[in-house]
Coordinates of C-alpha atoms and ligand atoms in Angstrom, one line a residue:
M1 CA -8.6 -35.3 6.9
N2 CA -11.3 -37.1 8.7
T3 CA -13.7 -34.6 9.6
T4 CA -15.7 -36.9 11.7
V5 CA -12.6 -37.5 14.2
S6 CA -12.0 -33.7 14.9
L7 CA -8.2 -32.9 14.7
T8 CA -8.1 -31.6 18.3
H9 CA -8.9 -35.6 19.4
S10 CA -6.3 -37.0 16.8
D11 CA -3.6 -38.6 18.3
E12 CA -1.3 -36.2 16.6
W13 CA -2.9 -33.5 18.3
Q14 CA -2.6 -35.4 21.7
Q15 CA 1.1 -36.1 21.2
M16 CA 1.6 -32.2 20.3
L17 CA -0.2 -31.6 23.9
A18 CA 2.2 -34.0 25.4
L19 CA 5.1 -32.4 24.1
G20 CA 4.0 -29.3 25.3
A21 CA 3.7 -30.4 28.7
K22 CA 7.2 -31.7 28.8
T23 CA 10.0 -29.4 30.2
L24 CA 12.2 -28.3 27.5
P25 CA 15.9 -27.5 27.8
S26 CA 16.5 -23.9 27.8
L27 CA 17.2 -22.2 23.9
K28 CA 20.8 -21.3 25.5
E29 CA 21.2 -25.1 26.1
L30 CA 19.5 -26.0 23.0
F31 CA 22.1 -23.7 21.0
L32 CA 24.9 -24.9 23.1
N33 CA 24.2 -28.7 22.7
D34 CA 23.7 -28.3 18.6
P35 CA 26.4 -25.9 17.0
E36 CA 24.4 -26.8 13.8
R37 CA 21.0 -25.3 15.2
A38 CA 20.9 -22.1 13.4
Q39 CA 21.7 -23.8 10.0
R40 CA 19.5 -26.5 10.5
Y41 CA 16.2 -24.7 11.5
H42 CA 16.4 -22.1 8.5
L43 CA 14.9 -21.8 5.3
S44 CA 15.2 -19.8 2.1
A45 CA 12.3 -19.4 -0.3
A46 CA 11.4 -16.6 -2.9
G47 CA 14.1 -14.1 -1.8
L48 CA 13.5 -14.3 1.7
Q49 CA 15.2 -16.1 4.8
L50 CA 13.8 -17.5 7.6
D51 CA 15.7 -18.0 11.0
Y52 CA 13.5 -20.1 12.9
S53 CA 16.2 -21.5 15.4
K54 CA 15.3 -19.4 18.4
N55 CA 12.1 -21.1 18.7
L56 CA 11.1 -23.6 21.4
L57 CA 11.6 -26.3 19.4
T58 CA 13.2 -29.9 19.1
D59 CA 13.6 -32.2 16.1
E60 CA 10.8 -34.3 17.9
I61 CA 8.7 -31.3 18.3
R62 CA 9.2 -30.1 15.1
Q63 CA 8.1 -33.7 13.7
A64 CA 5.1 -33.8 15.8
L65 CA 3.9 -30.7 14.3
L66 CA 4.3 -31.9 11.0
N67 CA 2.7 -35.2 11.8
L68 CA -0.3 -32.9 12.7
A69 CA 0.0 -31.4 9.4
T70 CA -0.6 -34.6 7.7
R71 CA -3.5 -35.7 9.9
A72 CA -5.2 -32.5 9.1
G73 CA -4.3 -33.0 5.5
L74 CA -2.5 -29.9 4.5
Q75 CA -1.1 -31.0 1.6
Q76 CA -4.6 -32.3 0.2
Q77 CA -6.1 -28.8 1.4
I78 CA -3.3 -26.7 -0.5
A79 CA -4.0 -28.6 -3.6
A80 CA -7.7 -27.8 -3.0
L81 CA -7.1 -23.8 -2.6
F82 CA -4.9 -23.9 -5.8
R83 CA -7.4 -26.0 -7.8
G84 CA -10.2 -23.6 -7.0
D85 CA -12.1 -25.6 -5.1
Q86 CA -15.0 -23.9 -2.8
V87 CA -12.7 -23.7 0.3
N88 CA -14.8 -20.6 1.4
N89 CA -17.8 -23.1 2.3
T90 CA -19.9 -20.6 3.8
E91 CA -20.1 -18.1 0.7
H92 CA -19.8 -21.2 -1.8
R93 CA -16.9 -19.8 -3.0
P94 CA -13.0 -20.4 -4.2
A95 CA -10.2 -18.5 -2.7
L96 CA -8.0 -17.5 -5.8
H97 CA -6.0 -14.7 -4.8
M98 CA -2.8 -16.7 -6.1
L99 CA -4.2 -16.3 -9.5
L100 CA -4.1 -12.4 -9.4
R101 CA 0.0 -13.0 -9.4
S102 CA 0.0 -16.0 -11.7
P103 CA 1.9 -15.1 -15.2
R104 CA -0.2 -18.1 -16.8
R105 CA -3.4 -17.2 -19.3
T106 CA -4.4 -20.8 -19.6
T107 CA -8.0 -20.6 -17.5
V108 CA -10.7 -18.1 -18.3
Y109 CA -9.8 -16.4 -14.4
E110 CA -6.4 -15.8 -15.6
Q111 CA -7.2 -14.2 -19.0
E112 CA -9.6 -12.0 -17.0
V113 CA -6.7 -11.1 -14.6
H114 CA -4.6 -10.4 -17.3
A115 CA -7.2 -8.0 -19.1
V116 CA -7.6 -6.2 -16.0
L117 CA -3.8 -5.7 -15.5
A118 CA -3.5 -4.3 -19.2
S119 CA -6.4 -2.2 -18.6
M120 CA -4.5 -0.7 -15.3
E121 CA -1.3 -0.3 -17.4
R122 CA -3.1 1.5 -20.0
F123 CA -4.8 3.7 -17.2
V124 CA -1.6 3.9 -15.4
S125 CA 0.5 5.1 -18.5
E126 CA -2.3 7.8 -19.5
I127 CA -2.3 9.5 -16.1
H128 CA 1.7 9.4 -16.2
E129 CA 1.8 10.9 -19.9
G130 CA -1.1 13.3 -18.8
L131 CA -3.2 11.8 -21.7
W132 CA -5.8 11.5 -18.8
R133 CA -6.2 15.2 -17.3
G134 CA -8.6 16.8 -14.9
H135 CA -11.0 19.6 -15.1
N136 CA -9.6 22.4 -17.2
N137 CA -6.7 20.2 -18.9
T138 CA -5.1 20.0 -15.6
Q139 CA -2.4 17.4 -14.9
I140 CA -3.3 14.6 -12.3
K141 CA -0.9 15.1 -9.3
A142 CA -2.9 13.6 -6.6
V143 CA -4.5 10.2 -5.9
V144 CA -6.8 9.5 -3.1
N145 CA -8.0 6.2 -2.6
I146 CA -11.2 6.0 -0.7
G147 CA -11.8 2.6 1.1
I148 CA -11.8 0.7 4.0
G149 CA -10.2 -2.9 5.0
G150 CA -9.2 -5.0 2.3
S151 CA -9.8 -2.1 0.4
D152 CA -7.5 0.2 1.9
L153 CA -5.0 -1.6 4.5
G154 CA -3.2 -3.5 1.8
P155 CA -2.4 -0.5 -0.8
A156 CA -1.9 1.9 1.9
M157 CA 0.7 -0.9 3.2
V158 CA 2.3 -1.4 0.1
Y159 CA 2.3 2.0 -0.9
A160 CA 4.3 3.3 2.4
A161 CA 6.6 -0.1 2.0
L162 CA 7.9 1.2 -1.5
T163 CA 8.4 4.9 -0.8
P164 CA 11.9 4.5 -2.4
F165 CA 10.2 3.4 -5.5
H166 CA 7.2 6.2 -5.8
T167 CA 7.1 8.3 -8.9
S168 CA 7.5 12.0 -8.9
K169 CA 4.4 12.3 -11.0
L170 CA 2.2 12.3 -8.4
Q171 CA 1.1 11.5 -4.6
C172 CA -1.0 9.0 -3.4
Y173 CA -3.4 9.3 -0.2
F174 CA -5.7 6.8 1.4
V175 CA -9.1 7.9 3.2
S176 CA -10.5 5.1 5.3
N177 CA -12.5 6.4 8.2
V178 CA -16.2 7.7 8.1
D179 CA -14.6 10.2 10.5
P180 CA -15.2 13.2 8.8
V181 CA -11.7 14.4 9.6
H182 CA -9.9 12.1 7.6
L183 CA -11.3 13.0 4.3
A184 CA -11.1 16.6 5.0
Q185 CA -7.7 16.9 6.3
T186 CA -6.4 14.7 3.4
L187 CA -8.2 17.1 0.7
A188 CA -7.7 20.4 2.3
P189 CA -4.0 20.7 1.0
L190 CA -5.2 19.3 -2.6
D191 CA -6.6 21.0 -5.5
A192 CA -9.7 19.2 -7.0
R193 CA -8.8 20.2 -10.5
S194 CA -5.3 17.7 -10.2
T195 CA -7.2 15.1 -8.0
L196 CA -7.9 11.5 -9.0
F197 CA -10.4 9.6 -6.5
V198 CA -10.4 5.9 -6.6
I199 CA -13.6 4.5 -5.1
A200 CA -12.2 1.1 -3.7
S201 CA -15.0 -1.6 -2.5
K202 CA -15.5 -5.0 -3.4
T203 CA -19.4 -4.7 -2.5
F204 CA -19.8 -0.8 -3.4
T205 CA -21.8 -1.0 -0.1
T206 CA -19.8 -0.3 2.6
V207 CA -21.1 2.7 4.7
E208 CA -17.7 4.4 5.2
T209 CA -16.8 3.8 1.8
M210 CA -20.1 5.5 0.2
Q211 CA -20.2 8.2 2.7
N212 CA -16.7 9.4 1.9
A213 CA -17.2 9.0 -1.6
N214 CA -20.2 11.0 -1.9
A215 CA -18.3 13.7 0.1
A216 CA -15.5 13.5 -2.2
R217 CA -18.0 13.9 -5.3
N218 CA -19.5 17.2 -3.3
W219 CA -16.1 18.5 -2.6
V220 CA -15.4 18.1 -6.5
L221 CA -18.6 20.0 -7.6
Q222 CA -18.3 22.6 -4.9
S223 CA -14.8 23.4 -6.3
G224 CA -16.6 24.7 -9.4
I225 CA -15.9 21.3 -11.6
P226 CA -19.0 20.6 -13.3
E227 CA -21.1 17.3 -13.3
S228 CA -20.1 16.7 -16.9
A229 CA -16.4 16.7 -15.8
L230 CA -16.6 14.2 -12.6
K231 CA -16.0 11.3 -15.2
Q232 CA -12.0 12.6 -15.3
H233 CA -11.9 12.4 -11.5
F234 CA -13.6 9.5 -10.3
V235 CA -12.6 5.8 -11.1
A236 CA -14.1 2.7 -9.0
V237 CA -12.6 -0.8 -8.3
S238 CA -15.5 -3.2 -7.0
A239 CA -17.1 -6.7 -7.7
N240 CA -20.2 -4.9 -8.0
T241 CA -19.9 -2.8 -11.4
G242 CA -23.8 -2.3 -11.0
K243 CA -23.6 -0.3 -7.8
A244 CA -20.7 1.4 -8.9
A245 CA -22.4 2.9 -12.1
E246 CA -25.5 3.4 -10.2
F247 CA -22.8 5.9 -7.8
G248 CA -22.1 7.5 -11.4
I249 CA -19.0 6.3 -11.9
A250 CA -18.5 6.0 -15.7
A251 CA -18.7 2.6 -17.1
A252 CA -15.0 2.7 -18.9
N253 CA -13.9 3.7 -15.4
I254 CA -14.7 0.9 -13.3
F255 CA -11.9 -1.6 -12.9
P256 CA -13.7 -5.1 -11.8
M257 CA -12.5 -7.4 -9.5
W258 CA -14.2 -10.9 -8.4
D259 CA -16.1 -12.6 -5.8
W260 CA -13.4 -15.3 -5.7
V261 CA -10.6 -12.9 -4.0
G262 CA -11.4 -11.7 -0.4
G263 CA -11.2 -8.4 0.5
R264 CA -8.1 -8.9 2.7
Y265 CA -6.6 -10.9 -0.1
S266 CA -7.2 -8.5 -2.7
L267 CA -4.3 -5.9 -3.0
W268 CA -2.9 -7.7 -6.1
S269 CA -6.4 -7.1 -8.0
A270 CA -7.2 -3.6 -9.3
I271 CA -7.5 -2.7 -5.5
G272 CA -3.8 -2.2 -5.9
L273 CA -4.4 0.5 -8.6
P274 CA -3.3 3.1 -6.2
V275 CA -0.2 1.3 -5.8
A276 CA 0.3 1.2 -9.6
L277 CA -0.1 4.8 -10.1
G278 CA 2.3 5.3 -7.2
I279 CA 5.1 3.0 -8.1
G280 CA 4.8 2.4 -11.7
M281 CA 3.2 -0.6 -13.5
E282 CA 6.9 -2.2 -13.8
N283 CA 7.3 -2.2 -10.0
F284 CA 3.6 -3.7 -9.3
R285 CA 4.2 -6.5 -11.6
A286 CA 7.4 -7.0 -9.9
L287 CA 5.2 -7.0 -6.5
L288 CA 3.2 -9.6 -8.1
H289 CA 6.1 -11.8 -9.5
G290 CA 7.4 -11.9 -5.9
A291 CA 4.1 -13.2 -4.6
Y292 CA 4.1 -15.7 -7.4
L293 CA 7.2 -16.9 -6.4
M294 CA 6.2 -17.7 -2.9
D295 CA 2.9 -19.6 -4.0
E296 CA 5.1 -21.7 -6.3
H297 CA 7.3 -22.3 -3.1
F298 CA 4.1 -22.9 -1.0
R299 CA 2.5 -25.1 -3.7
S300 CA 5.7 -27.3 -4.2
A301 CA 8.0 -27.5 -1.1
D302 CA 7.6 -30.3 1.2
P303 CA 5.9 -29.2 4.6
G304 CA 9.4 -29.5 6.2
H305 CA 11.1 -27.0 4.2
N306 CA 7.9 -25.2 3.4
M307 CA 8.6 -21.5 4.8
P308 CA 4.7 -20.8 5.3
V309 CA 3.9 -24.3 6.9
I310 CA 6.7 -23.9 9.2
M311 CA 5.6 -20.4 10.4
A312 CA 2.0 -21.6 11.0
L313 CA 3.1 -24.9 12.8
L314 CA 5.2 -22.8 15.2
T315 CA 2.6 -20.2 15.9
H316 CA 0.1 -23.2 16.5
W317 CA 2.4 -24.8 18.8
Y318 CA 2.5 -21.7 20.9
Y319 CA -1.3 -20.6 20.9
H320 CA -2.2 -24.3 21.9
C321 CA 0.5 -25.4 24.0
H322 CA 2.1 -22.8 25.2
N323 CA -0.7 -20.5 26.4
A324 CA 0.0 -17.5 23.8
H325 CA -2.5 -15.3 23.1
S326 CA -0.9 -12.9 20.6
H327 CA 1.8 -12.5 18.5
A328 CA 3.9 -9.5 17.9
L329 CA 4.9 -8.5 14.4
L330 CA 8.1 -6.1 14.6
P331 CA 9.5 -5.0 11.3
Y332 CA 12.8 -3.4 11.4
L333 CA 12.0 -1.3 8.6
Q334 CA 10.3 2.1 9.2
N335 CA 8.8 1.6 5.7
L336 CA 6.9 -1.5 7.0
H337 CA 5.2 0.8 10.0
L338 CA 1.6 -0.3 8.5
F339 CA 2.6 -4.2 8.0
P340 CA 1.2 -5.0 11.6
A341 CA -2.3 -3.3 10.9
F342 CA -2.6 -5.0 7.4
L343 CA -1.5 -8.5 8.9
Q344 CA -4.3 -7.8 11.7
Q345 CA -7.1 -7.8 9.1
L346 CA -5.5 -10.8 7.3
D347 CA -5.0 -12.7 10.2
M348 CA -7.5 -11.8 12.4
E349 CA -10.4 -11.5 10.2
S350 CA -9.3 -15.1 8.5
L351 CA -8.9 -16.9 12.0
G352 CA -11.2 -15.1 14.7
K353 CA -13.9 -17.5 14.6
Q354 CA -15.6 -19.9 17.2
V355 CA -16.7 -22.4 14.7
D356 CA -15.1 -24.8 12.3
R357 CA -15.9 -25.2 8.6
E358 CA -18.7 -27.8 9.5
G359 CA -20.0 -24.6 11.6
K360 CA -19.3 -26.6 14.9
A361 CA -17.9 -25.0 18.0
L362 CA -13.9 -25.0 18.0
Q363 CA -12.8 -27.7 20.9
C364 CA -9.5 -25.3 20.8
D365 CA -8.8 -21.5 20.9
S366 CA -9.1 -19.7 17.5
G367 CA -6.5 -17.5 16.0
G368 CA -4.8 -14.6 18.1
I369 CA -4.2 -11.2 18.5
I370 CA -1.9 -9.8 16.1
W371 CA 0.1 -6.6 17.1
G372 CA 3.2 -4.7 16.6
S373 CA 5.1 -1.6 15.2
A374 CA 8.1 -0.9 13.4
G375 CA 11.3 -1.2 15.2
T376 CA 13.4 0.3 16.6
N377 CA 10.5 2.2 18.3
G378 CA 9.0 -0.6 19.9
Q379 CA 11.9 -1.0 22.2
H380 CA 11.1 2.4 23.7
S381 CA 7.4 1.3 24.2
F382 CA 6.1 -2.1 24.9
H383 CA 9.5 -4.2 24.6
Q384 CA 9.6 -4.1 28.4
L385 CA 6.5 -6.3 28.7
L386 CA 8.1 -8.6 25.8
H387 CA 11.4 -9.1 28.0
Q388 CA 9.7 -9.2 31.6
G389 CA 6.1 -9.4 31.4
T390 CA 4.6 -12.8 32.6
R391 CA 2.9 -13.4 29.2
F392 CA 4.3 -15.4 26.6
I393 CA 4.2 -13.8 23.4
P394 CA 6.3 -15.1 20.3
A395 CA 7.6 -12.5 17.9
D396 CA 8.5 -12.3 14.2
F397 CA 11.2 -10.0 13.3
I398 CA 11.6 -8.7 10.0
C399 CA 14.6 -6.8 8.4
A400 CA 16.6 -6.1 5.0
I401 CA 20.5 -6.5 4.8
A402 CA 20.7 -3.6 2.5
G403 CA 19.4 -0.1 3.7
P404 CA 19.9 3.6 1.9
T405 CA 23.5 3.3 0.7
E406 CA 23.9 6.9 2.0
H407 CA 23.1 5.9 5.8
K408 CA 24.8 2.6 6.2
Q409 CA 26.1 3.1 9.8
A410 CA 22.3 4.1 11.0
H411 CA 21.1 0.9 9.1
L412 CA 23.8 -1.2 10.7
Q413 CA 22.3 0.2 14.2
L414 CA 19.1 -0.7 12.8
L415 CA 19.9 -4.1 12.2
A416 CA 22.1 -4.5 15.5
N417 CA 19.0 -3.6 17.4
C418 CA 16.9 -6.3 15.6
F419 CA 19.4 -9.2 16.2
A420 CA 19.6 -7.9 19.7
Q421 CA 16.3 -7.9 20.7
S422 CA 15.7 -11.5 19.4
Q423 CA 19.2 -12.4 21.4
A424 CA 17.6 -10.9 24.3
L425 CA 14.4 -12.4 24.2
M426 CA 16.3 -16.0 23.7
A427 CA 19.3 -15.7 26.3
G428 CA 17.6 -13.4 29.0
K429 CA 19.5 -12.6 32.1
T430 CA 19.8 -14.3 35.2
L431 CA 19.7 -13.4 38.6
Q432 CA 23.6 -14.1 39.3
S433 CA 24.3 -12.2 35.9
A434 CA 22.3 -9.0 36.8
K435 CA 24.1 -9.0 40.1
A436 CA 27.6 -9.6 39.2
E437 CA 27.2 -6.8 36.5
M438 CA 26.1 -4.4 39.2
L439 CA 28.9 -5.4 41.3
Q440 CA 31.6 -5.0 38.8
Q441 CA 30.0 -1.5 37.9
G442 CA 31.1 -0.7 41.5
I443 CA 27.5 -0.9 42.9
G444 CA 27.6 -1.9 46.5
E445 CA 26.8 -5.2 47.5
A446 CA 23.4 -4.5 49.2
E447 CA 22.1 -2.3 46.8
A448 CA 22.9 -4.7 44.0
A449 CA 21.4 -7.4 45.8
W450 CA 18.1 -5.2 46.3
L451 CA 18.0 -4.6 42.2
A452 CA 19.2 -7.9 41.0
P453 CA 15.6 -9.3 41.1
F454 CA 14.1 -6.3 39.0
K455 CA 16.9 -6.8 36.2
V456 CA 16.3 -10.2 35.6
C457 CA 14.9 -11.2 32.2
P458 CA 13.6 -14.7 32.0
G459 CA 14.7 -15.1 28.5
N460 CA 13.5 -18.6 26.5
R461 CA 10.9 -16.8 24.8
P462 CA 10.9 -17.4 20.9
S463 CA 11.0 -15.2 17.9
N464 CA 11.5 -15.9 14.2
T465 CA 13.7 -13.4 12.2
L466 CA 12.9 -13.0 8.4
V467 CA 15.7 -11.4 6.5
M468 CA 15.6 -10.1 2.8
Q469 CA 18.6 -8.6 0.4
Q470 CA 16.4 -5.3 0.0
L471 CA 12.7 -4.3 0.7
N472 CA 11.5 -4.0 -2.8
P473 CA 8.6 -4.5 -5.0
Q474 CA 9.2 -8.5 -5.3
T475 CA 10.6 -9.0 -1.8
L476 CA 7.8 -7.3 -0.2
G477 CA 5.4 -9.3 -2.5
A478 CA 7.0 -12.6 -1.1
L479 CA 6.5 -11.5 2.2
V480 CA 2.9 -10.5 1.8
A481 CA 2.0 -13.7 0.2
L482 CA 4.1 -16.0 3.1
Y483 CA 1.5 -14.6 5.4
E484 CA -1.5 -15.0 3.5
H485 CA -0.3 -18.8 3.1
K486 CA 0.5 -18.9 6.8
V487 CA -2.8 -18.0 7.7
F488 CA -4.2 -20.6 5.4
V489 CA -2.2 -23.3 6.8
Q490 CA -3.5 -22.4 10.4
S491 CA -7.1 -22.4 9.2
V492 CA -6.3 -25.6 8.2
L493 CA -4.9 -26.8 11.2
L494 CA -8.4 -25.7 13.0
N495 CA -10.4 -27.3 10.2
M496 CA -11.5 -23.3 9.9
N497 CA -13.0 -21.4 6.7
A498 CA -10.4 -18.3 6.4
F499 CA -12.2 -16.7 3.9
D500 CA -15.7 -15.5 5.2
Q501 CA -16.1 -12.8 8.1
W502 CA -19.7 -13.0 9.4
G503 CA -18.5 -11.5 12.5
V504 CA -18.7 -8.2 11.0
E505 CA -22.4 -7.9 10.1
L506 CA -23.9 -7.7 13.6
G507 CA -22.1 -4.4 14.2
K508 CA -23.0 -3.2 11.1
I509 CA -26.5 -3.8 11.5
L510 CA -26.7 -2.4 15.0
G511 CA -24.9 0.5 13.6
S512 CA -27.6 1.2 11.2
G513 CA -30.1 1.3 13.6
V514 CA -28.3 3.3 16.2
F515 CA -27.6 6.0 13.7
K516 CA -31.1 6.2 12.7
A517 CA -31.7 7.1 16.2
L518 CA -29.1 9.9 16.4
S519 CA -29.6 11.5 13.3
S520 CA -33.5 11.4 13.8
G521 CA -33.3 12.8 17.3
S522 CA -35.4 9.9 19.0
T523 CA -34.0 6.9 20.4
S524 CA -35.6 3.3 20.0
P525 CA -37.1 0.9 22.7
D526 CA -35.2 -1.5 21.6
F527 CA -31.8 -0.4 22.8
D528 CA -30.5 -1.7 26.2
A529 CA -30.2 1.2 29.2
S530 CA -26.6 1.9 28.1
T531 CA -27.0 2.4 24.5
S532 CA -30.0 4.5 25.1
A533 CA -28.2 6.7 27.7
L534 CA -25.3 7.2 25.4
V535 CA -28.0 7.8 22.7
A536 CA -29.8 10.5 24.7
Q537 CA -26.6 12.3 25.5
V538 CA -26.0 12.9 21.5
I539 CA -29.5 13.7 20.8
A540 CA -29.3 16.1 23.6
H541 CA -26.2 17.8 22.1
Y542 CA -27.6 17.8 18.5
H543 CA -31.2 18.3 18.7
S544 CA -31.8 20.6 22.0
N545 CA -33.8 23.3 20.5
K546 CA -31.1 25.7 21.8
Ligands
F6P1 O1 -14.9 -5.9 7.5 C1 -15.5 -6.1 6.6 C2 -15.2 -5.9 5.1 O2 -16.2 -6.6 4.8 C3 -14.0 -6.5 5.0 O3 -13.6 -7.9 4.7 C4 -13.4 -5.7 3.8 O4 -12.2 -5.8 3.5 C5 -14.0 -4.5 4.2 O5 -15.1 -4.5 5.0 C6 -14.2 -3.5 3.1 O6 -15.2 -4.0 2.0 P1 -15.7 -3.4 0.6 O7 -14.5 -3.8 0.0 O8 -16.7 -4.2 0.2 O9 -16.1 -2.3 0.9

């Protein structure tokens, strides 16, 4: 794309705005006028099906969005991503998380990836076969991952999503918060002799992770395990192997990762070690393979038949032409209950920026707010707002055709709700039908006329429905890679660097200053009045000479 003419001033962007200003036929009319709509606005890739027919979309709009993608140089940007260009231009790095799941072993990077996978495989086997034991020759029964952000959310989400694939040999736990109750409550039922800690941190400097790692070390020592046996209970995953060694992790117990993998894109690396321990290496490799299949689709499919591209264009259309500020993630699979939280970091830490890749102020909104929860629970909490609120909130429904064989009826209930919710968002309920329904129920004319406005659902609220045959390692891998690439396409449409996160530095720096005041008991003259007052309350509690 010609960066001197910013995309927002391009003819293609103006054409998109013009179409956004036009009144569209309702979704119900669009379906009535085109019996083939559901078939035409449907894609398959890497074991996933996307029904995107319930979107505020016509062929004209679809083409205009594809023209915008062309103007943004999307194809060239995808090629640059896979080629290993420094797409992360502020940290002067490529973003090559795709290599983590590539079967190829041609480049040095790929060879390093496969060497680490082999070391993970050996380690998983040693733990599972009891060749690697804790103090007093105790079999490892618990794996506690200590990490935060991309060193927690991805592995924790995958481990939960693949519960049916858990090995019976051990149980994995994930501790992330510096709130001491998180570690304490996790460790309370565990026996240090059968517990292995994975300290996961790309930088190995993250305050929360270091705090928890030290507390875990103390817990192990206080349980009577000698310092000499710590190496049996601690391994690390980091791009900063020096810092990991400084912490005291034996060199042989450090699984490296690379600076060309962003934290929120790293679950495929040794950051996924707790997952591999929890589901076995064969299933972990199936997860990688699913992501690889989506990579190949993303790299090769033309934009009009490219699942990440279509999903990104639709979100872009809603953020910039329909005043959408958020996107709801509604996985109708209980085991995907952590998926919205995972996607929050992936999307919002990638797209939550105010400058483009040249450092110039964005001329449009940044990425939006990602939120949601597993269905059907959301129907009993926030779906009221989705159906009748005044805000425009596009939604992604995610479901699997096959559920647990022994509970077919309940799984059909789940699917029925998933499909009905997107249908209700699309079709809505008119005043007339609301009133007619009540009259049919025998409600009097006056009451029906009074209540009808309260029952109207405007409808015409868009959603995607992603369908997989079954939630398994391969389809999960494809699903996660789908959203990684969707986020990347959105960043191209914003001419934004999706792979840095400078915005988190300020809070970290201020946090260490406030911590110093709180722990020393003396406030700082640099604090604003609010922070000073808050700090004073804590100091009064902890440092009063009572
Ligand atoms: O939130 C900032 C961040 O750097 C994330 O990008 C990252 O995933 C997380 O903190 C943890 O970082 P690390 O893996 O280096 O501990």
